Short mmCIF file of C-alpha atoms in Angstrom, two decimals:
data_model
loop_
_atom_site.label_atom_id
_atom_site.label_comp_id
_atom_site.label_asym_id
_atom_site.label_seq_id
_atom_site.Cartn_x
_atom_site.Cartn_y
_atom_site.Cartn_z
CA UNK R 21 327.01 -163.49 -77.52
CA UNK R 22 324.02 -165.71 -78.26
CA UNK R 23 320.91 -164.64 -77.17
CA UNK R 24 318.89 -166.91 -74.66
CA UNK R 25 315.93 -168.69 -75.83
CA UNK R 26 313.23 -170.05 -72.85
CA UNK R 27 310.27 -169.92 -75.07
CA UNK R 28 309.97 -172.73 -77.72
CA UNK R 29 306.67 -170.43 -79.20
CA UNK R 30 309.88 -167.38 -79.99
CA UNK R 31 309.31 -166.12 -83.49
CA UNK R 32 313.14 -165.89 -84.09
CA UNK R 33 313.32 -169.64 -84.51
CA UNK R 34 310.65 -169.75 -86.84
CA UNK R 35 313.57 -171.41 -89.37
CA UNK R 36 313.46 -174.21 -87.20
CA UNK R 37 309.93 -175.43 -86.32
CA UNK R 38 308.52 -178.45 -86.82
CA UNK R 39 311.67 -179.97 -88.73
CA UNK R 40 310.45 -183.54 -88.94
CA UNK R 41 307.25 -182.34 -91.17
CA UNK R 42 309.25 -183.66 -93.94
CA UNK R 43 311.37 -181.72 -97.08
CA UNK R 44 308.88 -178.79 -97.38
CA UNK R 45 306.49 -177.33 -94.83
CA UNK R 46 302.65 -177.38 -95.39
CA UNK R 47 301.19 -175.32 -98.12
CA UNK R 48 304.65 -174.24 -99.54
CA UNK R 49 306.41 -175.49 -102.95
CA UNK R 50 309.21 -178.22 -102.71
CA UNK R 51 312.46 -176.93 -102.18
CA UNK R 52 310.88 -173.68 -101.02
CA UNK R 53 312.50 -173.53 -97.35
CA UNK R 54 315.54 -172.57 -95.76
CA UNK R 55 318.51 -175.06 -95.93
CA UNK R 56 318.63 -176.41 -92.69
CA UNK R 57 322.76 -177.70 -91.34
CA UNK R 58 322.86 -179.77 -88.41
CA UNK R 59 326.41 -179.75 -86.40
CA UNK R 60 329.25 -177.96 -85.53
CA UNK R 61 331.74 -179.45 -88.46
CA UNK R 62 328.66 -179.22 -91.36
CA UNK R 63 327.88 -175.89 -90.15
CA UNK R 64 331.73 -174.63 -90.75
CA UNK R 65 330.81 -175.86 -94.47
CA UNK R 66 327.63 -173.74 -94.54
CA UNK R 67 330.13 -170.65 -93.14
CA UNK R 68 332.60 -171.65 -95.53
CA UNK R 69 330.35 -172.00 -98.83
CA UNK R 70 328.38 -169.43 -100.81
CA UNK R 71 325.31 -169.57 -98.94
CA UNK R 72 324.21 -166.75 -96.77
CA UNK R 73 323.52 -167.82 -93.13
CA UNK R 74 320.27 -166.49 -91.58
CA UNK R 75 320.40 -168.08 -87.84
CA UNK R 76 322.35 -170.46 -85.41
CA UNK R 77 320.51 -172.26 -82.59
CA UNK R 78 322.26 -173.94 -80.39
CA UNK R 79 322.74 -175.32 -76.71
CA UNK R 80 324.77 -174.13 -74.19
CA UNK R 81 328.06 -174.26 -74.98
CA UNK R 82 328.05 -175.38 -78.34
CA UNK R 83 328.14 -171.97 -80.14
CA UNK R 84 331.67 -171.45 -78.95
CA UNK R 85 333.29 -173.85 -80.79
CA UNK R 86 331.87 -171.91 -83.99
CA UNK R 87 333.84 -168.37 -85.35
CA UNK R 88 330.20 -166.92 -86.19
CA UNK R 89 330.60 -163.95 -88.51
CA UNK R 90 329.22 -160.65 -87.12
CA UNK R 91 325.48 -159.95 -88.06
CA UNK R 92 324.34 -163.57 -88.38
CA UNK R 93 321.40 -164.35 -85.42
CA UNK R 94 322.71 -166.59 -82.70
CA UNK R 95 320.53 -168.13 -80.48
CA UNK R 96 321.03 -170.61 -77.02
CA UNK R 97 318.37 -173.45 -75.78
CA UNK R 98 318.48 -176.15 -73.38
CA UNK R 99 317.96 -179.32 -74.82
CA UNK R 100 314.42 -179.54 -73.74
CA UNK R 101 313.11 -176.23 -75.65
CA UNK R 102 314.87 -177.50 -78.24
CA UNK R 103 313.60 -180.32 -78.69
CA UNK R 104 310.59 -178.82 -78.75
CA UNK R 105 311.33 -176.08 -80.98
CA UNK R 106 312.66 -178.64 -84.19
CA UNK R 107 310.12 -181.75 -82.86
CA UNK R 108 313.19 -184.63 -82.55
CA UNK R 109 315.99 -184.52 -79.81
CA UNK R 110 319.12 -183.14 -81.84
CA UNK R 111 322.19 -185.30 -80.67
CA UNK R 112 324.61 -182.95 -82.49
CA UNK R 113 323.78 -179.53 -80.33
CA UNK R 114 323.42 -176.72 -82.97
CA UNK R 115 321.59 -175.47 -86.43
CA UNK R 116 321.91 -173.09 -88.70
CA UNK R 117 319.26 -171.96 -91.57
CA UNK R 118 320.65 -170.28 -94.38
CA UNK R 119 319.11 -168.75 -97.42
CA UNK R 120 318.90 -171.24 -100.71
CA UNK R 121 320.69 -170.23 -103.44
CA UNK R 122 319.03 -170.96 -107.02
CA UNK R 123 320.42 -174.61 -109.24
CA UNK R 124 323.49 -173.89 -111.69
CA UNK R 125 322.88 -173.17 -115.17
CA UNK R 126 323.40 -176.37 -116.90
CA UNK R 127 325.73 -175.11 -119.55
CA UNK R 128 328.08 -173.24 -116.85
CA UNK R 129 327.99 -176.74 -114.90
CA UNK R 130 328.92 -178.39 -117.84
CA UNK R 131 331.51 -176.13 -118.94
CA UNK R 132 332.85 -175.61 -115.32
CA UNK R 133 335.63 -172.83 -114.60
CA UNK R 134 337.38 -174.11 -117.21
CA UNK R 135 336.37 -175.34 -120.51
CA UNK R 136 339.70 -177.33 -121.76
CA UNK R 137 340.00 -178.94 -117.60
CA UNK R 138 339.34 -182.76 -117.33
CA UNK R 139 335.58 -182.60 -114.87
CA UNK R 140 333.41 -185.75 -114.08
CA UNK R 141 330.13 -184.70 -113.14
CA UNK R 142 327.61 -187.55 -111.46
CA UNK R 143 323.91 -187.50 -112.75
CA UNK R 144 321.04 -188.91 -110.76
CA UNK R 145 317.72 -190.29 -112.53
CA UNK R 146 314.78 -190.63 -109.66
CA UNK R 147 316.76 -190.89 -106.88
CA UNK R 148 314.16 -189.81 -104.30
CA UNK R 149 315.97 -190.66 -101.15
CA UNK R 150 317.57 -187.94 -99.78
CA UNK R 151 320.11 -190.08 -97.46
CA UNK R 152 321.01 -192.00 -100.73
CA UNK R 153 321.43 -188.44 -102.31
CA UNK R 154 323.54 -186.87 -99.51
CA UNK R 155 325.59 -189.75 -99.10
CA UNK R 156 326.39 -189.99 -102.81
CA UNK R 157 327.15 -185.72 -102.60
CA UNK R 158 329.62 -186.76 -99.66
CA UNK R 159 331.63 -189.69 -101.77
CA UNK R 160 331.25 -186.92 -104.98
CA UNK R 161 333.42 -184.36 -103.02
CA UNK R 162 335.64 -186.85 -101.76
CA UNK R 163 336.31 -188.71 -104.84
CA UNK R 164 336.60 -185.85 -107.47
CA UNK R 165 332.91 -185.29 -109.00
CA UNK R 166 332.57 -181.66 -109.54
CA UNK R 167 328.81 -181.26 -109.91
CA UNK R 168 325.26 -183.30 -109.66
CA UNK R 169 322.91 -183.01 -112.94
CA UNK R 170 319.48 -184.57 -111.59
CA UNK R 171 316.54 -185.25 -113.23
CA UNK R 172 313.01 -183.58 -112.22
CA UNK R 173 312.14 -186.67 -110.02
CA UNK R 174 315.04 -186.39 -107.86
CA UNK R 175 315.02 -185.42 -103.71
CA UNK R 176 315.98 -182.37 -103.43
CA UNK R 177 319.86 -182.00 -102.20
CA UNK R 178 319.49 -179.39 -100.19
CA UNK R 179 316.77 -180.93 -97.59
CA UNK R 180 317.96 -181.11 -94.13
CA UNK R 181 317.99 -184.88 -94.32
CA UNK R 182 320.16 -184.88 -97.58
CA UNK R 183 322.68 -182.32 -96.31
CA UNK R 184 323.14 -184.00 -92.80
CA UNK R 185 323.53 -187.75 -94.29
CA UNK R 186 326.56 -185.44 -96.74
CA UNK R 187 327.77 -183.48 -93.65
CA UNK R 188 327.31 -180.30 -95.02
CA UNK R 189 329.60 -181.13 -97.96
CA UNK R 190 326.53 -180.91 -100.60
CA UNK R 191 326.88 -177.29 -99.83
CA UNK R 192 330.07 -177.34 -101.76
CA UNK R 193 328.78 -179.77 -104.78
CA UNK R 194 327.18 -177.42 -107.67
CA UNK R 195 324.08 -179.02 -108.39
CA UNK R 196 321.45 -178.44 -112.35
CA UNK R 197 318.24 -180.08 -113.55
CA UNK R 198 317.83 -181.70 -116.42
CA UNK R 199 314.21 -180.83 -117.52
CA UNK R 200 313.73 -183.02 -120.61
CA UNK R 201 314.85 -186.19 -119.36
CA UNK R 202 316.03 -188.35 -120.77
CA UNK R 203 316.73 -186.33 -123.85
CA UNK R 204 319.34 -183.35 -122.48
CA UNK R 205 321.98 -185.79 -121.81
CA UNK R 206 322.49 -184.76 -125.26
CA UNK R 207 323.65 -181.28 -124.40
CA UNK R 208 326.49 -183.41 -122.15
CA UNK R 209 327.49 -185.26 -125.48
CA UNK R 210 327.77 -182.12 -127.13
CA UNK R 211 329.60 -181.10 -124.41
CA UNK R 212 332.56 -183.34 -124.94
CA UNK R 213 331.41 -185.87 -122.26
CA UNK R 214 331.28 -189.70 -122.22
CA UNK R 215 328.00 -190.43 -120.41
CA UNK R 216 328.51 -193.91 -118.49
CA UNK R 217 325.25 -195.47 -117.29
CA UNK R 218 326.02 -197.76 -114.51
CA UNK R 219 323.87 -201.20 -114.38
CA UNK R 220 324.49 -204.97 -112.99
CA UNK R 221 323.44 -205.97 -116.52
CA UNK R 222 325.53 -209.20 -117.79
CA UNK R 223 326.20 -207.91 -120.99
CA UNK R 224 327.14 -204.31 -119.79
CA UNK R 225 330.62 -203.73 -120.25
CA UNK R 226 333.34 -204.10 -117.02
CA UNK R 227 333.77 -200.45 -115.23
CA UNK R 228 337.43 -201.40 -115.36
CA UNK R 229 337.63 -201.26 -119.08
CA UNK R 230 336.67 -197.31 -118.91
CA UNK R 231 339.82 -195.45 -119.11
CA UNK R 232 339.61 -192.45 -117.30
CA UNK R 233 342.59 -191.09 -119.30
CA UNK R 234 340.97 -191.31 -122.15
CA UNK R 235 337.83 -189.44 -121.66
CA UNK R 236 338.48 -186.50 -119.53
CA UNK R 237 335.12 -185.51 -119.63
CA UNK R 238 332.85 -188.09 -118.04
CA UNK R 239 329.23 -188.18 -116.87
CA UNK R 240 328.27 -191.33 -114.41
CA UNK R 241 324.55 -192.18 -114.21
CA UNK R 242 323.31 -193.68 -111.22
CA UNK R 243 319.43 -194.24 -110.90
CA UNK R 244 317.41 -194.92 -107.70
CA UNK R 245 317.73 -197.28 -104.70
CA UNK R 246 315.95 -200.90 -106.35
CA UNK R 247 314.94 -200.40 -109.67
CA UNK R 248 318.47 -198.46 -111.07
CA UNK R 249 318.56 -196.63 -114.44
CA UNK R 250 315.27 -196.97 -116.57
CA UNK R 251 315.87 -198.63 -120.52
CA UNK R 252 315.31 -194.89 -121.59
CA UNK R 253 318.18 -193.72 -120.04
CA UNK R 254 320.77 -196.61 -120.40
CA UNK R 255 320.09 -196.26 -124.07
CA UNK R 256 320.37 -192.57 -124.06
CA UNK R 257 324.34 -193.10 -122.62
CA UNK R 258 326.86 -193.67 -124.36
CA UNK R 259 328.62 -196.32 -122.41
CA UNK R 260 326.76 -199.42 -120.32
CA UNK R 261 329.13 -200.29 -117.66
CA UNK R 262 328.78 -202.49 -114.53
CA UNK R 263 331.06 -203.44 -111.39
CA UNK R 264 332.92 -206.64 -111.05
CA UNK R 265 330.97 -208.63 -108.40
CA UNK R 266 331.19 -212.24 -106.75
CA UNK R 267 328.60 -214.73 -107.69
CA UNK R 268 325.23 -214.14 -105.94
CA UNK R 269 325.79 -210.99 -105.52
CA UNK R 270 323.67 -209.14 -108.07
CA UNK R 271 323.92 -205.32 -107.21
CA UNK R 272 325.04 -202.48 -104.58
CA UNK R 273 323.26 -200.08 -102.97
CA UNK R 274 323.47 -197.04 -104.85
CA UNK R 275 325.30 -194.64 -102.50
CA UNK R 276 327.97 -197.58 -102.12
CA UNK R 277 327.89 -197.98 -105.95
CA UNK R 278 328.33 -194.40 -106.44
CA UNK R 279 331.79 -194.10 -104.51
CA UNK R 280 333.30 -196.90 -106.07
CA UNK R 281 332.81 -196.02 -109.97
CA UNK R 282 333.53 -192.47 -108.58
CA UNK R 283 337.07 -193.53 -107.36
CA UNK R 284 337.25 -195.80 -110.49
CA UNK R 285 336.71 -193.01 -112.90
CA UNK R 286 339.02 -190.23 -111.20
#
């Protein structure tokens, strides 16, 4: 049974302070915290994936509809303490915190479980918005990516923000960092992959004209929300490829442009 909660000041929810203070809390390293999972359907992902779960907090009620494993913390507000505790009013009734588990080695994510299988990874330069990140992990699951590569300027995928916009499915995406960027795409070439940098360019070449079938392995790079892949890494891929638009149109968004060259290239 969950234990009651009346005092928002309780150490146990220490997980769960102060939430809205952004993706790391003050005078800690980025990506330093607990991975925060907001809602009952993203927090049967978290009990479903690798990561160890620390603590649920919930309201009244809400914990039921959740098969909690024996040993993990379980804890019951009202709305009011709360919204106190996590500093926003949570519409979706429960958390959980679970330990973070360290990024992939980028050889085993390129390699995957195994090394003769067809795999399309997605790779991300500066994409610092972790909506645009979560919502891109969501369509990756969906559509048949099997991992994120992201470069050092990227949001961090598993801020709360990130894995609430993916609904908890980021938790299931195996995610590396590309230190030297833009120059490790290299190790994806060696690899046996086709990297494809997507761009509105005119003279890049119709996404339609990729063949999936013919390159098994494929790497799609997306960059960030405006300014999209820098020169450096369009002329580090392989392959400059843009998607068929009506006149006037110039561009997607990039979690929108992300799902469709994801379904394009399954």
């Amino acid at each position: 049974m969950p234990v009651p909660i009346t005092d928002p000041a309780d150490d146990r929810l220490a997980d769960f302070r102060d939430l809205v203070a952004g993706d790391r809390r003050p005078g800690t390293p980025r990506g330093s915290g607990p991975v925060i999972v907001e809602g009952v359907p993203a927090v049967r992902r978290l009990l479903a994936s690798p990561y160890r779960v620390r603590a649920v907090l919930g309201v009244p009620g809400r914990l039921v509809e959740l098969d909690l494993p024996e040993g993990v913390a379980a804890f019951e507000a009202d709305k009011w303490v709360l919204s106190e505790v996590i500093g926003f009013r949570l519409t979706r009734g429960v958390l959980a915190s679970a330990d973070r588990r360290p990024p992939a080695d980028v050889d085993a994510l390129l390699a995957g479980p195994d090394p003769a299988a067809p795999r399309r990874l997605a790779v991300l330069e500066a994409l610092n918005d972790a909506e645009n990140l979560g919502s891109i992990a969501r369509s990756a699951v969906a559509l048949g990516i099997d991992g994120l590569l992201l470069d050092p300027r990227c949001a961090d995928p598993l801020y709360r923000r990130a894995v609430r916009v993916s609904m908890g499915h980021v938790l299931a995406l195996p995610f590396a960092v590309l230190a030297d960027w833009p120059g490790e795409l290299d190790r994806l070439h060696a690899a046996g992959y086709l990297t494809v940098a997507l761009t509105p360019a005119p003279d890049a070449v119709d996404l339609a004209g990729v063949d999936p079938r013919a390159h098994p392995r494929t790497a799609v790079l997306l960059g960030a929300e405006g300014p999209g892949l820098t020169p450096e890494a369009q002329r580090a891929a392989r392959v400059r490829a843009r998607i068929p638009m009506r006149e006037g149109v110039d561009s997607l968004g990039v979690a929108a442009a992300a799902a469709v060259v994801f379904a394009t290239l399954r």
